[in-house]
Amino acid sequence: MSPAAATRVTWAQLLAHPDVREEVVVAGPVGVMAFHGGLEMGTAEVARQVASASGASLYIVDQPAELRWHVPSHDVDPAGSDVLGNWMDGVEVVAALHGYGRIDRPRRILLGGRNRTEAMRLASVLETAVPELAVVTDLDEIPAELRGLHPRNPVNRPPAAGVQVELPPSARDPRLNVDGPDRVARALVEWVAGYRAATTLP
């Protein structure tokens, strides 16, 4: 049975819920985000793994899985959260992790966001790490609502913008792909290291 549809709420409503928490690590100018954590299963877990292994900054909004409250990405506003606002002030580029499920795209990782150079570079490491999954960077091949191009989307707010990483279930659920999430995380760790090396960031 398919999960029930998520309830759409405002950013303020989500953050005000007593069982929702913001989790943040400030650790430098490369950031990893999962602000639909708990709603989009596995994204928070992969983000934590990447930040722990790479030393990247981390921002997660975690909610109980049964809550199923959804805030559209373009409404996730740093002005409504001092925690997010301060975190965004310290990052230059981000990877924002999301989960999606489409019958016609069951094994595709979709890379959106406005930093197309980094999308291509991340694609190259993902293709090696999870060769059983197709990695899509052509925006025309990504559904409009999953492209992550809105200027208010947090993935596009840092100076160098970032990459929106839409993960299918087989890339974030070990029950479907036993080491798939670990291999996706390792690819993101490699991407963080490569960005630092290319830009001489700490």
PDB file of C-alpha atoms in Angstrom:
ATOM      1  CA  MET A   1       0.000   0.000   0.000  1.00  0.00           C
ATOM      2  CA  SER A   2       1.302   3.447  -0.883  1.00  0.00           C
ATOM      3  CA  PRO A   3       1.954   5.817   2.040  1.00  0.00           C
ATOM      4  CA  ALA A   4      -0.637   8.468   2.749  1.00  0.00           C
ATOM      5  CA  ALA A   5      -0.062  11.812   1.101  1.00  0.00           C
ATOM      6  CA  ALA A   6       1.825  14.344   3.193  1.00  0.00           C
ATOM      7  CA  THR A   7      -0.043  17.279   4.703  1.00  0.00           C
ATOM      8  CA  ARG A   8       1.135  20.608   3.364  1.00  0.00           C
ATOM      9  CA  VAL A   9       1.930  23.124   6.108  1.00  0.00           C
ATOM     10  CA  THR A  10       3.879  26.341   6.490  1.00  0.00           C
ATOM     11  CA  TRP A  11       7.503  26.516   7.561  1.00  0.00           C
ATOM     12  CA  ALA A  12       6.446  28.205  10.825  1.00  0.00           C
ATOM     13  CA  GLN A  13       3.898  25.471  11.563  1.00  0.00           C
ATOM     14  CA  LEU A  14       6.451  22.743  10.979  1.00  0.00           C
ATOM     15  CA  LEU A  15       9.128  24.268  13.200  1.00  0.00           C
ATOM     16  CA  ALA A  16       6.598  25.017  15.942  1.00  0.00           C
ATOM     17  CA  HIS A  17       5.575  21.373  16.257  1.00  0.00           C
ATOM     18  CA  PRO A  18       6.948  19.965  19.554  1.00  0.00           C
ATOM     19  CA  ASP A  19       8.196  16.766  17.912  1.00  0.00           C
ATOM     20  CA  VAL A  20      10.080  18.501  15.091  1.00  0.00           C
ATOM     21  CA  ARG A  21      13.685  19.519  15.610  1.00  0.00           C
ATOM     22  CA  GLU A  22      16.388  21.310  13.690  1.00  0.00           C
ATOM     23  CA  GLU A  23      19.766  19.592  13.798  1.00  0.00           C
ATOM     24  CA  VAL A  24      22.790  21.631  12.841  1.00  0.00           C
ATOM     25  CA  VAL A  25      26.551  21.251  12.635  1.00  0.00           C
ATOM     26  CA  VAL A  26      28.622  24.265  11.610  1.00  0.00           C
ATOM     27  CA  ALA A  27      31.865  22.932  10.172  1.00  0.00           C
ATOM     28  CA  GLY A  28      32.875  24.945   7.145  1.00  0.00           C
ATOM     29  CA  PRO A  29      31.726  26.226   3.773  1.00  0.00           C
ATOM     30  CA  VAL A  30      30.507  22.960   2.213  1.00  0.00           C
ATOM     31  CA  GLY A  31      27.068  22.014   3.493  1.00  0.00           C
ATOM     32  CA  VAL A  32      24.742  19.018   3.359  1.00  0.00           C
ATOM     33  CA  MET A  33      21.007  19.504   3.938  1.00  0.00           C
ATOM     34  CA  ALA A  34      18.001  17.246   4.524  1.00  0.00           C
ATOM     35  CA  PHE A  35      15.172  19.547   5.516  1.00  0.00           C
ATOM     36  CA  HIS A  36      12.522  16.953   4.723  1.00  0.00           C
ATOM     37  CA  GLY A  37      14.080  14.450   7.117  1.00  0.00           C
ATOM     38  CA  GLY A  38      11.632  11.939   8.530  1.00  0.00           C
ATOM     39  CA  LEU A  39       9.165  12.715   5.764  1.00  0.00           C
ATOM     40  CA  GLU A  40      11.494  11.561   2.987  1.00  0.00           C
ATOM     41  CA  MET A  41      12.856   8.386   4.488  1.00  0.00           C
ATOM     42  CA  GLY A  42      16.601   7.897   4.602  1.00  0.00           C
ATOM     43  CA  THR A  43      17.602  11.422   3.606  1.00  0.00           C
ATOM     44  CA  ALA A  44      18.495  12.577   7.115  1.00  0.00           C
ATOM     45  CA  GLU A  45      20.454   9.389   7.748  1.00  0.00           C
ATOM     46  CA  VAL A  46      22.503   9.761   4.557  1.00  0.00           C
ATOM     47  CA  ALA A  47      23.117  13.450   5.286  1.00  0.00           C
ATOM     48  CA  ARG A  48      24.394  12.687   8.788  1.00  0.00           C
ATOM     49  CA  GLN A  49      26.687   9.999   7.440  1.00  0.00           C
ATOM     50  CA  VAL A  50      28.128  12.371   4.837  1.00  0.00           C
ATOM     51  CA  ALA A  51      28.709  15.181   7.315  1.00  0.00           C
ATOM     52  CA  SER A  52      30.311  12.864   9.868  1.00  0.00           C
ATOM     53  CA  ALA A  53      32.688  11.328   7.338  1.00  0.00           C
ATOM     54  CA  SER A  54      33.570  14.502   5.435  1.00  0.00           C
ATOM     55  CA  GLY A  55      33.463  17.231   8.070  1.00  0.00           C
ATOM     56  CA  ALA A  56      30.843  19.117   6.076  1.00  0.00           C
ATOM     57  CA  SER A  57      28.342  21.425   7.718  1.00  0.00           C
ATOM     58  CA  LEU A  58      24.971  19.793   8.337  1.00  0.00           C
ATOM     59  CA  TYR A  59      21.403  21.053   8.486  1.00  0.00           C
ATOM     60  CA  ILE A  60      18.476  18.697   9.046  1.00  0.00           C
ATOM     61  CA  VAL A  61      14.856  19.184   9.950  1.00  0.00           C
ATOM     62  CA  ASP A  62      13.729  15.898  11.452  1.00  0.00           C
ATOM     63  CA  GLN A  63      10.106  14.981  12.049  1.00  0.00           C
ATOM     64  CA  PRO A  64       8.483  11.758  13.212  1.00  0.00           C
ATOM     65  CA  ALA A  65       7.756   9.540  10.237  1.00  0.00           C
ATOM     66  CA  GLU A  66       4.083   9.358  11.179  1.00  0.00           C
ATOM     67  CA  LEU A  67       3.664  13.153  11.157  1.00  0.00           C
ATOM     68  CA  ARG A  68       4.095  13.537   7.369  1.00  0.00           C
ATOM     69  CA  TRP A  69       4.120  17.339   7.218  1.00  0.00           C
ATOM     70  CA  HIS A  70       5.520  18.824   4.034  1.00  0.00           C
ATOM     71  CA  VAL A  71       6.816  22.332   3.378  1.00  0.00           C
ATOM     72  CA  PRO A  72       7.648  23.090  -0.274  1.00  0.00           C
ATOM     73  CA  SER A  73      11.347  23.780  -0.689  1.00  0.00           C
ATOM     74  CA  HIS A  74      10.797  27.349  -1.893  1.00  0.00           C
ATOM     75  CA  ASP A  75       8.995  28.085   1.396  1.00  0.00           C
ATOM     76  CA  VAL A  76      11.877  26.878   3.579  1.00  0.00           C
ATOM     77  CA  ASP A  77      12.960  30.386   4.519  1.00  0.00           C
ATOM     78  CA  PRO A  78      16.039  31.272   6.591  1.00  0.00           C
ATOM     79  CA  ALA A  79      14.175  34.370   7.749  1.00  0.00           C
ATOM     80  CA  GLY A  80      11.860  32.062   9.688  1.00  0.00           C
ATOM     81  CA  SER A  81      14.629  30.232  11.547  1.00  0.00           C
ATOM     82  CA  ASP A  82      17.670  31.768  13.210  1.00  0.00           C
ATOM     83  CA  VAL A  83      19.238  28.309  13.210  1.00  0.00           C
ATOM     84  CA  LEU A  84      18.933  27.970   9.448  1.00  0.00           C
ATOM     85  CA  GLY A  85      19.808  31.620   8.808  1.00  0.00           C
ATOM     86  CA  ASN A  86      23.050  31.395  10.790  1.00  0.00           C
ATOM     87  CA  TRP A  87      23.913  28.102   9.131  1.00  0.00           C
ATOM     88  CA  MET A  88      23.340  29.501   5.645  1.00  0.00           C
ATOM     89  CA  ASP A  89      25.605  32.445   6.449  1.00  0.00           C
ATOM     90  CA  GLY A  90      28.500  30.025   6.884  1.00  0.00           C
ATOM     91  CA  VAL A  91      28.205  27.885   3.755  1.00  0.00           C
ATOM     92  CA  GLU A  92      29.289  28.542   0.185  1.00  0.00           C
ATOM     93  CA  VAL A  93      27.850  25.506  -1.597  1.00  0.00           C
ATOM     94  CA  VAL A  94      25.374  22.816  -0.573  1.00  0.00           C
ATOM     95  CA  ALA A  95      23.976  19.451  -1.520  1.00  0.00           C
ATOM     96  CA  ALA A  96      20.314  19.188  -0.522  1.00  0.00           C
ATOM     97  CA  LEU A  97      19.092  15.610  -0.186  1.00  0.00           C
ATOM     98  CA  HIS A  98      15.507  14.709  -1.005  1.00  0.00           C
ATOM     99  CA  GLY A  99      13.561  11.534  -1.525  1.00  0.00           C
ATOM    100  CA  TYR A 100      11.085  10.904  -4.299  1.00  0.00           C
ATOM    101  CA  GLY A 101       9.199   7.972  -5.725  1.00  0.00           C
ATOM    102  CA  ARG A 102       7.936   7.668  -9.291  1.00  0.00           C
ATOM    103  CA  ILE A 103       6.802   4.468 -10.964  1.00  0.00           C
ATOM    104  CA  ASP A 104       8.356   5.623 -14.238  1.00  0.00           C
ATOM    105  CA  ARG A 105      11.671   6.540 -12.573  1.00  0.00           C
ATOM    106  CA  PRO A 106      12.286   3.794 -10.005  1.00  0.00           C
ATOM    107  CA  ARG A 107      16.075   3.690 -10.300  1.00  0.00           C
ATOM    108  CA  ARG A 108      17.121   7.223 -11.207  1.00  0.00           C
ATOM    109  CA  ILE A 109      18.979   9.768  -9.111  1.00  0.00           C
ATOM    110  CA  LEU A 110      17.977  13.228 -10.274  1.00  0.00           C
ATOM    111  CA  LEU A 111      20.460  16.083  -9.877  1.00  0.00           C
ATOM    112  CA  GLY A 112      18.880  19.533  -9.973  1.00  0.00           C
ATOM    113  CA  GLY A 113      19.802  22.868  -8.433  1.00  0.00           C
ATOM    114  CA  ARG A 114      21.434  25.892 -10.052  1.00  0.00           C
ATOM    115  CA  ASN A 115      25.076  24.838  -9.773  1.00  0.00           C
ATOM    116  CA  ARG A 116      25.240  22.712 -12.900  1.00  0.00           C
ATOM    117  CA  THR A 117      29.032  22.353 -12.760  1.00  0.00           C
ATOM    118  CA  GLU A 118      28.804  20.659  -9.374  1.00  0.00           C
ATOM    119  CA  ALA A 119      25.821  18.606 -10.515  1.00  0.00           C
ATOM    120  CA  MET A 120      27.979  17.153 -13.281  1.00  0.00           C
ATOM    121  CA  ARG A 121      30.877  16.504 -10.924  1.00  0.00           C
ATOM    122  CA  LEU A 122      28.637  14.802  -8.386  1.00  0.00           C
ATOM    123  CA  ALA A 123      27.104  12.743 -11.185  1.00  0.00           C
ATOM    124  CA  SER A 124      30.495  11.333 -12.110  1.00  0.00           C
ATOM    125  CA  VAL A 125      31.172   9.984  -8.609  1.00  0.00           C
ATOM    126  CA  LEU A 126      27.619   8.676  -8.188  1.00  0.00           C
ATOM    127  CA  GLU A 127      27.804   6.802 -11.489  1.00  0.00           C
ATOM    128  CA  THR A 128      30.839   4.943 -10.180  1.00  0.00           C
ATOM    129  CA  ALA A 129      29.425   4.405  -6.689  1.00  0.00           C
ATOM    130  CA  VAL A 130      25.958   3.161  -7.676  1.00  0.00           C
ATOM    131  CA  PRO A 131      26.258   1.905 -11.262  1.00  0.00           C
ATOM    132  CA  GLU A 132      22.914   0.098 -11.014  1.00  0.00           C
ATOM    133  CA  LEU A 133      21.164   3.479 -10.799  1.00  0.00           C
ATOM    134  CA  ALA A 134      20.920   6.032 -13.606  1.00  0.00           C
ATOM    135  CA  VAL A 135      22.114   9.527 -12.696  1.00  0.00           C
ATOM    136  CA  VAL A 136      20.206  12.252 -14.518  1.00  0.00           C
ATOM    137  CA  THR A 137      21.651  15.742 -14.950  1.00  0.00           C
ATOM    138  CA  ASP A 138      19.721  16.905 -18.016  1.00  0.00           C
ATOM    139  CA  LEU A 139      17.131  19.267 -16.550  1.00  0.00           C
ATOM    140  CA  ASP A 140      14.757  18.538 -19.428  1.00  0.00           C
ATOM    141  CA  GLU A 141      14.685  14.924 -18.232  1.00  0.00           C
ATOM    142  CA  ILE A 142      13.791  15.915 -14.646  1.00  0.00           C
ATOM    143  CA  PRO A 143      10.163  16.747 -13.768  1.00  0.00           C
ATOM    144  CA  ALA A 144       9.790  20.485 -13.261  1.00  0.00           C
ATOM    145  CA  GLU A 145       8.791  20.122  -9.616  1.00  0.00           C
ATOM    146  CA  LEU A 146      11.986  18.164  -8.869  1.00  0.00           C
ATOM    147  CA  ARG A 147      14.507  20.415 -10.622  1.00  0.00           C
ATOM    148  CA  GLY A 148      15.237  22.619  -7.595  1.00  0.00           C
ATOM    149  CA  LEU A 149      15.669  25.810  -9.596  1.00  0.00           C
ATOM    150  CA  HIS A 150      13.487  28.219  -7.602  1.00  0.00           C
ATOM    151  CA  PRO A 151      15.652  31.088  -6.293  1.00  0.00           C
ATOM    152  CA  ARG A 152      14.126  30.772  -2.814  1.00  0.00           C
ATOM    153  CA  ASN A 153      14.951  27.078  -2.571  1.00  0.00           C
ATOM    154  CA  PRO A 154      17.679  26.757   0.110  1.00  0.00           C
ATOM    155  CA  VAL A 155      19.853  24.822  -2.347  1.00  0.00           C
ATOM    156  CA  ASN A 156      20.213  28.014  -4.406  1.00  0.00           C
ATOM    157  CA  ARG A 157      20.722  30.547  -1.599  1.00  0.00           C
ATOM    158  CA  PRO A 158      24.476  30.142  -0.863  1.00  0.00           C
ATOM    159  CA  PRO A 159      26.964  32.149  -2.964  1.00  0.00           C
ATOM    160  CA  ALA A 160      27.814  29.149  -5.169  1.00  0.00           C
ATOM    161  CA  ALA A 161      24.275  27.693  -4.961  1.00  0.00           C
ATOM    162  CA  GLY A 162      24.280  23.893  -4.952  1.00  0.00           C
ATOM    163  CA  VAL A 163      22.909  20.568  -6.131  1.00  0.00           C
ATOM    164  CA  GLN A 164      19.462  19.190  -5.349  1.00  0.00           C
ATOM    165  CA  VAL A 165      19.856  15.429  -5.008  1.00  0.00           C
ATOM    166  CA  GLU A 166      16.587  13.542  -5.517  1.00  0.00           C
ATOM    167  CA  LEU A 167      17.061   9.968  -4.331  1.00  0.00           C
ATOM    168  CA  PRO A 168      14.721   7.111  -5.294  1.00  0.00           C
ATOM    169  CA  PRO A 169      13.889   4.531  -2.607  1.00  0.00           C
ATOM    170  CA  SER A 170      16.627   2.169  -3.810  1.00  0.00           C
ATOM    171  CA  ALA A 171      19.248   4.854  -3.073  1.00  0.00           C
ATOM    172  CA  ARG A 172      18.106   5.557   0.491  1.00  0.00           C
ATOM    173  CA  ASP A 173      16.424   2.411   1.830  1.00  0.00           C
ATOM    174  CA  PRO A 174      18.766  -0.474   2.740  1.00  0.00           C
ATOM    175  CA  ARG A 175      15.804  -2.857   2.659  1.00  0.00           C
ATOM    176  CA  LEU A 176      15.684  -2.353  -1.111  1.00  0.00           C
ATOM    177  CA  ASN A 177      19.421  -2.020  -1.784  1.00  0.00           C
ATOM    178  CA  VAL A 178      21.424  -3.257   1.157  1.00  0.00           C
ATOM    179  CA  ASP A 179      24.454  -0.978   0.752  1.00  0.00           C
ATOM    180  CA  GLY A 180      22.968   1.566  -1.643  1.00  0.00           C
ATOM    181  CA  PRO A 181      22.612   4.375   0.920  1.00  0.00           C
ATOM    182  CA  ASP A 182      26.173   3.808   2.153  1.00  0.00           C
ATOM    183  CA  ARG A 183      27.537   4.002  -1.382  1.00  0.00           C
ATOM    184  CA  VAL A 184      25.541   7.172  -2.094  1.00  0.00           C
ATOM    185  CA  ALA A 185      26.953   8.666   1.100  1.00  0.00           C
ATOM    186  CA  ARG A 186      30.517   7.750   0.115  1.00  0.00           C
ATOM    187  CA  ALA A 187      30.014   9.412  -3.266  1.00  0.00           C
ATOM    188  CA  LEU A 188      28.862  12.594  -1.551  1.00  0.00           C
ATOM    189  CA  VAL A 189      31.873  12.470   0.758  1.00  0.00           C
ATOM    190  CA  GLU A 190      34.081  12.265  -2.330  1.00  0.00           C
ATOM    191  CA  TRP A 191      32.207  15.214  -3.844  1.00  0.00           C
ATOM    192  CA  VAL A 192      32.794  17.306  -0.697  1.00  0.00           C
ATOM    193  CA  ALA A 193      36.505  16.504  -0.749  1.00  0.00           C
ATOM    194  CA  GLY A 194      36.756  17.273  -4.455  1.00  0.00           C
ATOM    195  CA  TYR A 195      35.019  20.631  -4.076  1.00  0.00           C
ATOM    196  CA  ARG A 196      37.359  21.607  -1.280  1.00  0.00           C
ATOM    197  CA  ALA A 197      40.407  20.600  -3.304  1.00  0.00           C
ATOM    198  CA  ALA A 198      39.237  22.443  -6.403  1.00  0.00           C
ATOM    199  CA  THR A 199      38.453  25.647  -4.553  1.00  0.00           C
ATOM    200  CA  THR A 200      41.133  25.457  -1.837  1.00  0.00           C
ATOM    201  CA  LEU A 201      38.437  25.611   0.834  1.00  0.00           C
ATOM    202  CA  PRO A 202      39.151  24.273   4.350  1.00  0.00           C
TER     203      PRO A 202
END
